[in-house]
Coordinates of C-alpha atoms in Angstrom, one line a residue:
X87 CA 83.5 23.4 147.7
X88 CA 79.9 22.1 148.1
X89 CA 81.1 19.3 150.5
X90 CA 82.9 21.8 152.7
X91 CA 79.8 24.0 152.9
X92 CA 77.7 21.0 153.8
X93 CA 80.2 19.9 156.5
X94 CA 80.2 23.4 157.9
X95 CA 76.4 23.5 158.0
X96 CA 76.3 20.2 159.8
X97 CA 78.9 21.3 162.3
X98 CA 77.0 24.5 163.0
X99 CA 73.8 22.6 163.5
X100 CA 75.5 20.3 166.0
X101 CA 77.1 23.2 167.8
X102 CA 73.7 24.6 168.7
X103 CA 73.5 21.7 171.2
X104 CA 76.8 22.8 172.6
X105 CA 75.4 26.3 173.3
X106 CA 72.6 24.6 175.4
X107 CA 75.3 22.7 177.4
X108 CA 77.3 25.9 178.0
X109 CA 74.2 27.6 179.4
X110 CA 73.6 24.9 182.1
X111 CA 74.6 25.9 185.6
X112 CA 77.5 23.9 186.9
X113 CA 78.9 22.9 183.5
X114 CA 82.6 22.1 183.5
X115 CA 83.3 24.5 180.7
X116 CA 86.1 26.4 182.6
X117 CA 88.5 23.4 182.8
X118 CA 91.8 24.5 181.2
X119 CA 92.7 22.7 178.0
X120 CA 89.9 20.3 178.2
X121 CA 87.4 19.1 175.6
X122 CA 85.1 21.9 176.6
X123 CA 87.7 24.4 175.5
X124 CA 87.7 22.9 172.0
X125 CA 83.9 23.0 171.9
X126 CA 83.8 26.6 173.0
X127 CA 86.4 27.6 170.3
X128 CA 84.5 25.7 167.7
X129 CA 81.2 27.4 168.7
X130 CA 82.8 30.9 168.6
X131 CA 84.4 30.2 165.2
X132 CA 81.1 28.9 163.8
X133 CA 79.1 31.8 165.2
X134 CA 81.5 34.6 164.1
X135 CA 83.2 32.7 161.2
X136 CA 87.0 32.8 160.6
X137 CA 86.4 35.2 157.7
X138 CA 84.2 37.5 159.9
X139 CA 86.8 37.6 162.6
X140 CA 89.6 38.2 160.1
X141 CA 87.7 41.1 158.5
X142 CA 87.0 42.6 161.9
X143 CA 90.7 42.3 162.9
X144 CA 91.8 43.9 159.7
X145 CA 90.0 47.1 160.6
X146 CA 92.9 48.2 162.8
X147 CA 95.3 47.4 165.7
X148 CA 92.6 47.7 168.4
X149 CA 90.2 45.3 166.6
X150 CA 93.1 42.9 166.0
X151 CA 93.9 42.9 169.7
X152 CA 90.3 42.4 170.6
X153 CA 90.1 39.3 168.4
X154 CA 93.4 37.9 169.8
X155 CA 92.2 38.6 173.4
X156 CA 88.9 36.9 172.7
X157 CA 90.4 33.8 171.2
X158 CA 92.9 33.4 174.0
X159 CA 90.3 33.6 176.8
X160 CA 88.1 30.5 177.0
X161 CA 86.0 31.9 179.8
X162 CA 85.3 35.1 177.9
X163 CA 84.3 33.0 174.8
X164 CA 82.0 30.9 177.0
X165 CA 80.4 33.9 178.5
X166 CA 79.9 35.5 175.1
X167 CA 78.2 32.3 173.8
X168 CA 75.9 32.2 176.9
X169 CA 75.0 35.9 176.2
X170 CA 73.9 35.1 172.6
X171 CA 77.0 34.4 170.6
X172 CA 79.5 36.3 168.4
X173 CA 78.0 38.7 166.0
X174 CA 80.6 40.6 163.9
X175 CA 79.1 43.7 162.3
X176 CA 81.2 45.3 159.6
X177 CA 79.3 48.6 159.4
X178 CA 81.2 51.7 160.4

C-alpha cells in the first residue's frame, strides 16, 4: 500500500544516519544482541531489500547459504555497510 511504501522510505532515510554511526571508529556495534544488532539488520534489509535477498537466495543452494550466513553474522553485516552497503545484482 501507499502507507507502507511511505513508511519504508522514511525508515530508509533515517537509516542513512545509522550508516554514519557504524562508520565511526570505536562504535559499539559489535555488542552481541544489542540495539546495534537490530540497527545493523534493519540497515542491511533496507539496503538489499527482503525481496532482493530472497531473489538472490532463490538462485541456488550456494546463494541461499550466502544470504543465511550474512544475516547470521552481525559483524559481517556491519563491515558490509561500512564498505558501501548491500547491492544485490540479479544479472547472470
